[in-house]
Coordinates of C-alpha atoms in Angstrom, one line a residue:
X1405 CA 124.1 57.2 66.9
X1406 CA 120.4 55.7 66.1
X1407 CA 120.1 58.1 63.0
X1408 CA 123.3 57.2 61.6
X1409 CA 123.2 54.0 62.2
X1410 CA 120.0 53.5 60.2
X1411 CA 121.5 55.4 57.3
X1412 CA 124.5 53.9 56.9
X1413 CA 122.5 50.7 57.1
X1414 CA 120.4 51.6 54.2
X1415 CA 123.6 52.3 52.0
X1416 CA 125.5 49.0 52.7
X1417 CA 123.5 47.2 50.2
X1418 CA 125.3 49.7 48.1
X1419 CA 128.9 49.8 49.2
X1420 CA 129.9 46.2 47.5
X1421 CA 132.6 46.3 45.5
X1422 CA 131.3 43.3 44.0
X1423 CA 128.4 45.0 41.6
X1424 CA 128.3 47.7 38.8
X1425 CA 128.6 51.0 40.0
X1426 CA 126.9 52.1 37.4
X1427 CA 123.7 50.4 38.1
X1428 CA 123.2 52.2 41.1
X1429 CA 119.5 54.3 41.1
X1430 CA 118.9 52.8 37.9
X1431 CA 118.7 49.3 38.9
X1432 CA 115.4 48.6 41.0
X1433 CA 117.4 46.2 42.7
X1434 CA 119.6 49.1 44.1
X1435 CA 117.9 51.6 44.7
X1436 CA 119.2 55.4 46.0
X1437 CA 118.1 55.8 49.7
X1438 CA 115.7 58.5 50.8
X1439 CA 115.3 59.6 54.5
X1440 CA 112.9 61.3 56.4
X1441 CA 112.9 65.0 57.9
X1442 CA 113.1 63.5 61.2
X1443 CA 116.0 61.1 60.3
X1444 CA 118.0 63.8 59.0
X1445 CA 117.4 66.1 61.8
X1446 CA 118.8 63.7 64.0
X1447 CA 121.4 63.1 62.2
X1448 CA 122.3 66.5 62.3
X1449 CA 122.0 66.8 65.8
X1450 CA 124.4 63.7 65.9
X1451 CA 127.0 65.0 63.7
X1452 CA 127.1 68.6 65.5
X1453 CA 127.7 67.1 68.8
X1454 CA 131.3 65.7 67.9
X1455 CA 132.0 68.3 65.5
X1456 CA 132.0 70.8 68.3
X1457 CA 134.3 69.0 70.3
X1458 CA 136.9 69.0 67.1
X1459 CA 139.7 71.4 66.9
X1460 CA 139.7 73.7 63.6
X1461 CA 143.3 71.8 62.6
X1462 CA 142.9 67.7 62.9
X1463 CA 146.0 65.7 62.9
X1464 CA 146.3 62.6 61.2
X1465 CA 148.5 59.8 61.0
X1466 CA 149.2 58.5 57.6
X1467 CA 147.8 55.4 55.9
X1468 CA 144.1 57.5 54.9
X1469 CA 143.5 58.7 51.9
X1470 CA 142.2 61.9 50.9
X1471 CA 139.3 62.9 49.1
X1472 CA 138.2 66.2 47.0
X1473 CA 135.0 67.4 45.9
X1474 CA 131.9 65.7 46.2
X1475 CA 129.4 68.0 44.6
X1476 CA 126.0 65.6 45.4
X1477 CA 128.2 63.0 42.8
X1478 CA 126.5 59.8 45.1
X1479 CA 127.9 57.2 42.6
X1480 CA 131.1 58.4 42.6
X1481 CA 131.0 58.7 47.0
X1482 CA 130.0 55.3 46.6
X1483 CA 132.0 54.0 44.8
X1484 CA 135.5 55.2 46.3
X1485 CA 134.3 54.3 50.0
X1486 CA 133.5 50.9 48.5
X1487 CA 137.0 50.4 46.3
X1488 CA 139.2 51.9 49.5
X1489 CA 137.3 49.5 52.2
X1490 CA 134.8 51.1 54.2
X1491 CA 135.5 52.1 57.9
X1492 CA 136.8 50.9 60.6
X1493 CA 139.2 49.2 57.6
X1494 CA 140.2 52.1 55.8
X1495 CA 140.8 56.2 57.1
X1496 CA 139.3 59.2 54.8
X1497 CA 139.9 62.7 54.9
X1498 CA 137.3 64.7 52.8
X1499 CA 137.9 68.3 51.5
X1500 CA 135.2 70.1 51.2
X1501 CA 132.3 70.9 48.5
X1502 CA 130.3 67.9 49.4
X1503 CA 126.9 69.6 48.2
X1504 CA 125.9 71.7 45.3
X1505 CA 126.1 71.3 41.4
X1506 CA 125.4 67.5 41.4
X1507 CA 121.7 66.3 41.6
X1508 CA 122.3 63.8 45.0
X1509 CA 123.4 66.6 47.2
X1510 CA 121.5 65.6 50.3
X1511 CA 121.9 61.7 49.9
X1512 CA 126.1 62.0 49.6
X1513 CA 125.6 64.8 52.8
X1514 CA 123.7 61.9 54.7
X1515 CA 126.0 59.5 53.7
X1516 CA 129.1 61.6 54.9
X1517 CA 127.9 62.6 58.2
X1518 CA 126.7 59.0 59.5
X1519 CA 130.3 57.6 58.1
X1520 CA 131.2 60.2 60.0
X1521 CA 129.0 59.7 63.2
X1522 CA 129.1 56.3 62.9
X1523 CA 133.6 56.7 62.7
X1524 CA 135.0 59.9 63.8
X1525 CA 138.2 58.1 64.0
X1526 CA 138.3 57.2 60.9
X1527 CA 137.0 60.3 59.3
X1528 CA 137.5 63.3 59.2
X1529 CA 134.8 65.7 57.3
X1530 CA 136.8 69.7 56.5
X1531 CA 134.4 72.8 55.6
X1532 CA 134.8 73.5 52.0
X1533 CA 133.7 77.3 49.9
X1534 CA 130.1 74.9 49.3
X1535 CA 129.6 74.5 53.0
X1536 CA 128.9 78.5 53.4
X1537 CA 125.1 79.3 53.5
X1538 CA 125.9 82.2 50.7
X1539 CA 126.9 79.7 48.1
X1540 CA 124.5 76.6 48.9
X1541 CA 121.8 78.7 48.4
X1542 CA 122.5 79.6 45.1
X1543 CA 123.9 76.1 43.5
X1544 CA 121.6 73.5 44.1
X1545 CA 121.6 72.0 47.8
X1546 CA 118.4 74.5 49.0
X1547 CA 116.6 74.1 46.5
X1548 CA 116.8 70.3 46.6
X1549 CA 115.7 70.2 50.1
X1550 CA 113.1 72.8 49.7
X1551 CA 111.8 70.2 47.0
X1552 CA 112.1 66.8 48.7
X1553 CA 110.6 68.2 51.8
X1554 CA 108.8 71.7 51.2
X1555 CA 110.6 73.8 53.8
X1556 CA 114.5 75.6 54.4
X1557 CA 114.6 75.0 57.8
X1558 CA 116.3 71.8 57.2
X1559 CA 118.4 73.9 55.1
X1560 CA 119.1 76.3 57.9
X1561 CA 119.9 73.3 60.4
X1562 CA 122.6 71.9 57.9
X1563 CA 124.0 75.2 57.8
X1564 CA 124.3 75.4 61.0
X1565 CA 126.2 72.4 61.3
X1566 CA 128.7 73.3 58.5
X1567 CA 130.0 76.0 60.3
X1568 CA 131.4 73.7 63.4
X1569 CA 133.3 71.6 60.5
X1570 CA 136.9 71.6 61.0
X1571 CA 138.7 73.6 58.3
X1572 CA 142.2 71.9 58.4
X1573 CA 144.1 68.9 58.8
X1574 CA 147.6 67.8 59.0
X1575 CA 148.3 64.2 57.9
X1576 CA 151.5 62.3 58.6
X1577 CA 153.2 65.2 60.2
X1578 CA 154.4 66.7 57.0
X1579 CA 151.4 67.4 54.6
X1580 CA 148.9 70.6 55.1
X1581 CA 145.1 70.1 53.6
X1582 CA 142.8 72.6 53.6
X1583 CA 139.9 72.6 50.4
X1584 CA 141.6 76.0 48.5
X1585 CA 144.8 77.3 49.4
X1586 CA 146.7 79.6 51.2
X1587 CA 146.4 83.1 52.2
X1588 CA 148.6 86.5 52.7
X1589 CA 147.5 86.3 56.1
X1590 CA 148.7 83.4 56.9
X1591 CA 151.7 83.0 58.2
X1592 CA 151.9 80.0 61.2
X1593 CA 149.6 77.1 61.4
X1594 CA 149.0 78.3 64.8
X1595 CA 147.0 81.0 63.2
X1596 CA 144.3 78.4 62.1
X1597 CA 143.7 76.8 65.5
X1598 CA 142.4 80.0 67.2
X1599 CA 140.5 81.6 64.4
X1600 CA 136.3 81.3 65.2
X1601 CA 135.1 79.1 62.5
X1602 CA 131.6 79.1 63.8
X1603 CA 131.3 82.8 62.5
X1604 CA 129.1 83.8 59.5
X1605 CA 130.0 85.1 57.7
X1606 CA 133.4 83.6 57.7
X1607 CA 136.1 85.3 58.6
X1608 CA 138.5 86.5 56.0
X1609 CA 141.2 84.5 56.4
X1610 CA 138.9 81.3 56.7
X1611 CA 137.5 82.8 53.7
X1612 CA 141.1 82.5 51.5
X1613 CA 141.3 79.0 52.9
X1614 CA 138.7 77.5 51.2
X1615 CA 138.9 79.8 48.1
X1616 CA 142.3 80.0 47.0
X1617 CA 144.0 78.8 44.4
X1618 CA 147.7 78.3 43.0
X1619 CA 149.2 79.9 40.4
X1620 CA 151.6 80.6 37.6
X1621 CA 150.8 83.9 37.0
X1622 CA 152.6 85.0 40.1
X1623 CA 155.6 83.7 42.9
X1624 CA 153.4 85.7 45.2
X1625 CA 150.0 86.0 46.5
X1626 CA 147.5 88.3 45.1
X1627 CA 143.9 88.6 45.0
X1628 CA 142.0 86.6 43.0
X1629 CA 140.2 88.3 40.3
X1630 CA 137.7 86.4 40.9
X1631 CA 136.2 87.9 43.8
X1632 CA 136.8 85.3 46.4
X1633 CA 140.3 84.6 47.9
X1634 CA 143.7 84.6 47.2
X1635 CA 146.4 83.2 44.1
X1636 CA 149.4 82.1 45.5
X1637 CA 152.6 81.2 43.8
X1638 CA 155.7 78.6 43.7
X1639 CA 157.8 81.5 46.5
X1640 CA 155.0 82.0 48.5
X1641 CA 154.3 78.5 48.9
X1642 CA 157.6 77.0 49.3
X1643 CA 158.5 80.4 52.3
X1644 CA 155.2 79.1 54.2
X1645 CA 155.8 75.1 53.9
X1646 CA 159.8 76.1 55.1
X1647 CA 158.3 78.1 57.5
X1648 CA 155.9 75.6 59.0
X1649 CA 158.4 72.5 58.6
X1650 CA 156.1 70.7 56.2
X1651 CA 156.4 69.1 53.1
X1652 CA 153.4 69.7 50.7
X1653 CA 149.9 71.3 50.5
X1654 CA 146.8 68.8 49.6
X1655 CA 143.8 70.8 48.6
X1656 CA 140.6 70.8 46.2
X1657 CA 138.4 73.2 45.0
X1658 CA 139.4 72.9 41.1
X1659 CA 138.2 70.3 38.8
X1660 CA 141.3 68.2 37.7
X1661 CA 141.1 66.2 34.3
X1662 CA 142.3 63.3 35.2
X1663 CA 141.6 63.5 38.8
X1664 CA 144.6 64.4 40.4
X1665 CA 147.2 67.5 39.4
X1666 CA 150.7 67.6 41.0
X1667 CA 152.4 70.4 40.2
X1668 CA 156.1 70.7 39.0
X1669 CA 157.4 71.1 41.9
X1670 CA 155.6 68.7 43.9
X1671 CA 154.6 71.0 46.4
X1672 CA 151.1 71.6 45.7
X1673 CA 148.7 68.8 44.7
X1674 CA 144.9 69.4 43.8
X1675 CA 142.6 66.4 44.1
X1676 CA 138.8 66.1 42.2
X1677 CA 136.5 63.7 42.7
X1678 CA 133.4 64.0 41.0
X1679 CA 133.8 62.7 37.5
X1680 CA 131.7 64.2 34.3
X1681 CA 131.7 67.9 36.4
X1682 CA 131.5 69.8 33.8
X1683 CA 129.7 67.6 31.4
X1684 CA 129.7 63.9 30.5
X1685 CA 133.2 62.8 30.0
X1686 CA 134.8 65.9 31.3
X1687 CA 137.4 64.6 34.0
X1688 CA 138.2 61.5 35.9
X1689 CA 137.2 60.8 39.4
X1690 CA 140.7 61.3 41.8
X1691 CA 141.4 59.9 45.2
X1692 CA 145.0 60.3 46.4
X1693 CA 146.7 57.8 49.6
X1694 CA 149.5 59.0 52.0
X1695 CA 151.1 56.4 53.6
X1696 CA 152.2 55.7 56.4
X1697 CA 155.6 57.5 56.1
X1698 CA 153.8 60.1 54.6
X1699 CA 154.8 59.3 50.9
X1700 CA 151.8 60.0 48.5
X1701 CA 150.3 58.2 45.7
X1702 CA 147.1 59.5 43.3
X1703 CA 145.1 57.5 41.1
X1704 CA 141.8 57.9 39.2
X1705 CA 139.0 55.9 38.4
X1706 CA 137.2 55.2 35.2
X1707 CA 134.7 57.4 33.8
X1708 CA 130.9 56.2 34.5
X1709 CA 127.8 58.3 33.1
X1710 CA 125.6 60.7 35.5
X1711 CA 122.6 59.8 36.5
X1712 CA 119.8 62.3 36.5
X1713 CA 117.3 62.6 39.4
X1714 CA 114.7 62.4 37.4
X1715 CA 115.9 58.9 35.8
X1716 CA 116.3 57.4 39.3
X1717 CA 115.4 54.8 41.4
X1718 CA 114.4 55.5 45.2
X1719 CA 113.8 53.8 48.4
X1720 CA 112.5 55.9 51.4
X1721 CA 113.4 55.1 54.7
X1722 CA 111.5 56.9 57.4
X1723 CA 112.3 55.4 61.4
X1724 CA 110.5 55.6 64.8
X1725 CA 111.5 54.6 68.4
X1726 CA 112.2 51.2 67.8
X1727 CA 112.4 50.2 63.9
X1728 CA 113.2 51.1 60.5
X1729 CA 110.5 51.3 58.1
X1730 CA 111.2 51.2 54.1
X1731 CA 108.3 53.0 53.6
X1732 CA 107.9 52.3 49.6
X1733 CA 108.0 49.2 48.3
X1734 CA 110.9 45.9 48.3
X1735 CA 113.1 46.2 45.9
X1736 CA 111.2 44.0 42.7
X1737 CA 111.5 41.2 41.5
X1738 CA 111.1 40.0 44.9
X1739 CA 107.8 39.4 46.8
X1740 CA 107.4 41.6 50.0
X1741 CA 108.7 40.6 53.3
X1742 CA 105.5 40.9 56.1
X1743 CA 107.1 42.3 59.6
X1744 CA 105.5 41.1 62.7
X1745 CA 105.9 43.0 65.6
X1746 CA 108.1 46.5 66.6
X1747 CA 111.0 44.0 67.7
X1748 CA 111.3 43.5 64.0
X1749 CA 114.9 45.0 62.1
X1750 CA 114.0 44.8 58.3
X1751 CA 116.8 44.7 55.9
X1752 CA 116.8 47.8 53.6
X1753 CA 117.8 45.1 50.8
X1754 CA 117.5 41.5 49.7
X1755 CA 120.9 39.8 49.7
X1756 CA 121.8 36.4 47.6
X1757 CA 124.1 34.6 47.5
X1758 CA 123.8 31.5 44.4
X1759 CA 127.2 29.9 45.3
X1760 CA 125.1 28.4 48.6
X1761 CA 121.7 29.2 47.6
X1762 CA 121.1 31.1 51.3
X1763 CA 119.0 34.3 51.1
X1764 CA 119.4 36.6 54.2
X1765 CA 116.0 37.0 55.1
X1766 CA 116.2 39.1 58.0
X1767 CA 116.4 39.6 62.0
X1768 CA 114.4 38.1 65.0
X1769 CA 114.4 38.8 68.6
X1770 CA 116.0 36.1 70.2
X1771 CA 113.4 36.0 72.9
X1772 CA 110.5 36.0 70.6
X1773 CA 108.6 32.6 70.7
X1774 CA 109.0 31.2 67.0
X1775 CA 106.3 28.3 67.6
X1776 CA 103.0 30.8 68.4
X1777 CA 100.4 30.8 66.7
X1778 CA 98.4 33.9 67.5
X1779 CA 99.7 35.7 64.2
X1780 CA 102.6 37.1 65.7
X1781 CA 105.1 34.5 64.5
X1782 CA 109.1 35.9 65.1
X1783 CA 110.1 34.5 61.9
X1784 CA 110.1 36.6 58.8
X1785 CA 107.1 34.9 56.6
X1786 CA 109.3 34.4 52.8
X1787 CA 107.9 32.9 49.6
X1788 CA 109.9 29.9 47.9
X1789 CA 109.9 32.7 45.0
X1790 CA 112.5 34.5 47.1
X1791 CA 115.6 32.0 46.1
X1792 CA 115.0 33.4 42.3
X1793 CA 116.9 36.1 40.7
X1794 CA 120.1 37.2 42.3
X1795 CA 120.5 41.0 44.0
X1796 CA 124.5 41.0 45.0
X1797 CA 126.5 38.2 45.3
X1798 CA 128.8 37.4 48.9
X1799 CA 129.6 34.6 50.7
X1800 CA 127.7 33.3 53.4
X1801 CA 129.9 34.8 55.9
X1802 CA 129.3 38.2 54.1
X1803 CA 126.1 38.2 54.1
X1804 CA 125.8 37.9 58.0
X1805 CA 128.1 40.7 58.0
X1806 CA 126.8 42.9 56.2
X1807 CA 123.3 42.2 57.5
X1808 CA 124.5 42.2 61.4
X1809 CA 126.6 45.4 62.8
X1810 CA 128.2 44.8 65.9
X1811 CA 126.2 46.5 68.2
X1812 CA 123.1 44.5 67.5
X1813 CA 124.7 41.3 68.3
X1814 CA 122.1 40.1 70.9
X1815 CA 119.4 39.7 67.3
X1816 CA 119.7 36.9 65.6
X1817 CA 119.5 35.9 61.1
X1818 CA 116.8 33.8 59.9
X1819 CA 118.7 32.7 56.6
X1820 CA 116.1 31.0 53.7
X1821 CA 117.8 27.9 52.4
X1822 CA 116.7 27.7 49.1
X1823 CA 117.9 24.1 48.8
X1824 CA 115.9 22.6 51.9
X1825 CA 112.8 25.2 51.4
X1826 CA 112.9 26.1 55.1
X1827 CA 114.2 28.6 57.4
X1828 CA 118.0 28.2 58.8
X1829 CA 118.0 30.1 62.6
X1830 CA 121.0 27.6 63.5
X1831 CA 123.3 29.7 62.9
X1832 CA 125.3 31.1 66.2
X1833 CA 124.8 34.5 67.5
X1834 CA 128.2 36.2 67.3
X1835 CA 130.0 39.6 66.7
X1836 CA 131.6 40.6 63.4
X1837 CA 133.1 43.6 61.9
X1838 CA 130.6 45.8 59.6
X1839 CA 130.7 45.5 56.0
X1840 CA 133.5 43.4 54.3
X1841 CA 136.6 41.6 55.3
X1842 CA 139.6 42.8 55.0
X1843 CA 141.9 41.1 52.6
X1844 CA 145.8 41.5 51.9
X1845 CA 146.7 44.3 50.6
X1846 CA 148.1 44.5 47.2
X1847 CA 151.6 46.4 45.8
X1848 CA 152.8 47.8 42.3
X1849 CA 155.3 50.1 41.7
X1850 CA 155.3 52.9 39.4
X1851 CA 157.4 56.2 39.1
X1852 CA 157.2 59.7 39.1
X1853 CA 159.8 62.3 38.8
X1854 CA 161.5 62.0 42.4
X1855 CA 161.4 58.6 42.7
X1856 CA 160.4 55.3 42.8
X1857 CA 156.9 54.3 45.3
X1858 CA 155.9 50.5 46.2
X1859 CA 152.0 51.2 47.6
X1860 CA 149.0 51.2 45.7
X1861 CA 145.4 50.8 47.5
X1862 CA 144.2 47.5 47.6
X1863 CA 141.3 46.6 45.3
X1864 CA 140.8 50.2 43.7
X1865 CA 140.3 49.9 40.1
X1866 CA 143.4 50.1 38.5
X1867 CA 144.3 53.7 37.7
X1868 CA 144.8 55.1 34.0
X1869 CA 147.6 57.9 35.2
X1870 CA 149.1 56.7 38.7
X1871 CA 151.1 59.7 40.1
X1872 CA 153.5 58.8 43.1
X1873 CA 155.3 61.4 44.9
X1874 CA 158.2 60.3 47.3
X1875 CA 158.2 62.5 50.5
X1876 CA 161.0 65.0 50.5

């Protein structure tokens, strides 16, 4: 998990609920991440190896919530994983389309896949119609990596590793998601564990399944004028749901106003989320939850502007055997941070925190002798400039969490205290959970057609249409 770990590493600065989203690659202070050929191929490699021991149809308890396109939207990725509580403290399921059409395809992949590497119990990554080698090499994703690093063959090696995604899941015991729809040649669930998904081109039925669509225009299902799978109606999805003892079909695939679109019958409910898709101000970003006794709830988030490639900020972040290396410079205004010696874990970021004036400076090896003098001091060498400015704003307690994951509990923080001018090692070696505490959840209740629901995510930003659907 080396490769993942690094790159989730990198975007933790970034998943903080406690900044503006929208000053992500635009602020020099928080920066997109960049990763080398080498970091990605392992990542690959990483991600392969436990996709191939998943079954084409995952099932899933509730309490997760469910996510629809992607489309290389990195603000928006970031953003709900931040709002919903990263893993291990919330569950995702994520439908497809992750790359393509947006500008950050390969930096919301990477993302995805070491989330996913890094917690395969807590998510679950399905194929979508943009995960097919005949469609990302028309729409963006090719030619982005072609550019960033002057070959395909990384192309080819994600391609690769699309086809061993799952295509299915199951959540709660009741609710079908796939990333389109259904298909006349579907008939039992059964029919979705045993079809090859590693075949390309896909098969046709796998095909239909992350191409279809609902309709109006028939109670059937026909095919789509379109080209590419099937339109299926109210009778033929109500039949197949009776027939399969479940409840409701989650999918993706179309882009949704305001995020989320559950149709009349609550049987079929289509989930977006990649705001401004079509252009600036175009639709809302969606995420929907299903509980734990499989009820549903769907909310959007507030519109924030794209941000072209071009107008962005990057960090690069390259690895070898031992370390991570931030290859371009610290994030300004602050000075650089000199690392002495391969034992050395930089920080991809510079955290503050004003409340207690501490700055996280970074990580020594406990064994290292801090009183040499032969130029290979273990402490981190910091200016008294470094207690200016502010980059994100935590606790004390936060900071050590987000700057030490659990399995490198045997390092140690060298903390700056601002107030004293001198370094603070005092503080005990210990493990805590990645990323951010976990705090009580919170509850409103709102209505929808069948019924009143009592769950709302905690700490999402309140929704401007909240949809809840009462399991039937």
């Amino acid at each position: 998990m080396a490769a993942a770990e690094a790159i989730l590493k990198a975007f933790e600065p970034l998943i903080n609920k406690d900044h503006d989203f929208c000053l992500i690659g635009i602020n020099e202070q928080l920066p997109i991440p960049q990763f080398s050929q080498q970091l990605v191929y392992d990542l690959l490699d990483e991600a392969v190896s436990i996709f191939t021991q998943q079954p084409n149809l995952i099932r899933l308890d509730g309490n997760i919530y469910i996510v629809g396109d992607i489309h290389g939207n990195i603000r928006d990725l970031i953003r709900i994983i931040a709002t919903a509580k990263p893993p291990p403290y919330s569950r995702f399921l994520f439908l497809g389309d992750y790359v393509d059409r947006g500008e950050y395809s390969l930096e919301a992949i990477c993302l995805l896949l070491s989330l996913f590497v890094c917690y395969p119990d807590h998510v679950t990554l399905l194929r979508g119609n943009h995960e097919i080698d005949s469609f990302n090499s028309i729409y963006g994703f090719k030619e982005q990596i072609n550019a960033l690093y002057g070959s395909s063959l990384l192309w080819e090696r994600f391609n690769t590793v699309f086809r061993f995604m799952p295509i299915s899941a199951i959540v709660a015991e009741n609710t079908l998601c796939v990333h389109g729809g259904l298909s006349p040649l579907l008939k039992h669930i059964k029919q979705l564990e045993t079809l090859d998904r590693s075949a390309n081109p896909p098969c046709e039925l796998l095909n239909d399944i992350v191409w279809s669509d609902p309709s109006q225009v028939t109670e059937n299902c026909i095919q789509s004028s379109g080209g590419h799978g099937c339109l299926f109606g109210l009778t033929f999805t109500v039949q197949f749901l009776l027939q399969n003892n479940l409840t409701r079909l989650i999918r993706a695939h179309e882009c949704i106003k305001n995020g989320v679109k559950c149709s009349k019958d609550e049987k079929v409910v289509t989930v977006f989320s990649s705001c401004n898709y079509k252009h600036e101000g175009s639709n809302q970003c969606g995420i929907i939850k299903i509980n734990k006794d499989g009820d549903l709830i769907a909310f959007n988030l507030s519109l924030i502007p794209t941000l072209k490639r071009s107008d962005a900020v990057f960090q690069k972040i390259s690895y070898g055997s031992k370390q991570i290396i931030n290859s371009l410079r610290m994030v300004s205004p602050y000075p650089s941070i000199k690392r002495r010696g391969s034992w050395v874990q930089p920080i991809s970021g510079l955290l503050t925190a004003p409340k207690n004036n501490y700055l996280a400076a970074g990580l020594m090896s406990p064994h290292a002798d801090s009183t040499n003098n032969n130029g290979n001091k273990a402490q981190l060498q910091v200016r008294n400039s470094l207690s200016t400015g502010s980059s994100f704003t935590f606790r004390r307690k936060s900071i050590w969490q987000l700057t030490v994951r659990p399995e490198t509990e045997r390092k140690k923080v060298i903390f700056w205290n601002a107030d004293s001018g001198e370094f603070d090692d005092s503080l005990p070696t210990r493990k805590l959970p990645p990323l951010v505490s976990s705090p009580p959840d919170a509850e409103i209740n709102r209505s929808f057609s069948s019924g009143n629901m009592s769950f709302v995510p905690p700490q999402i930003i309140p929704p401007s249409n909240l949809i809840s659907c009462k399991n039937k």
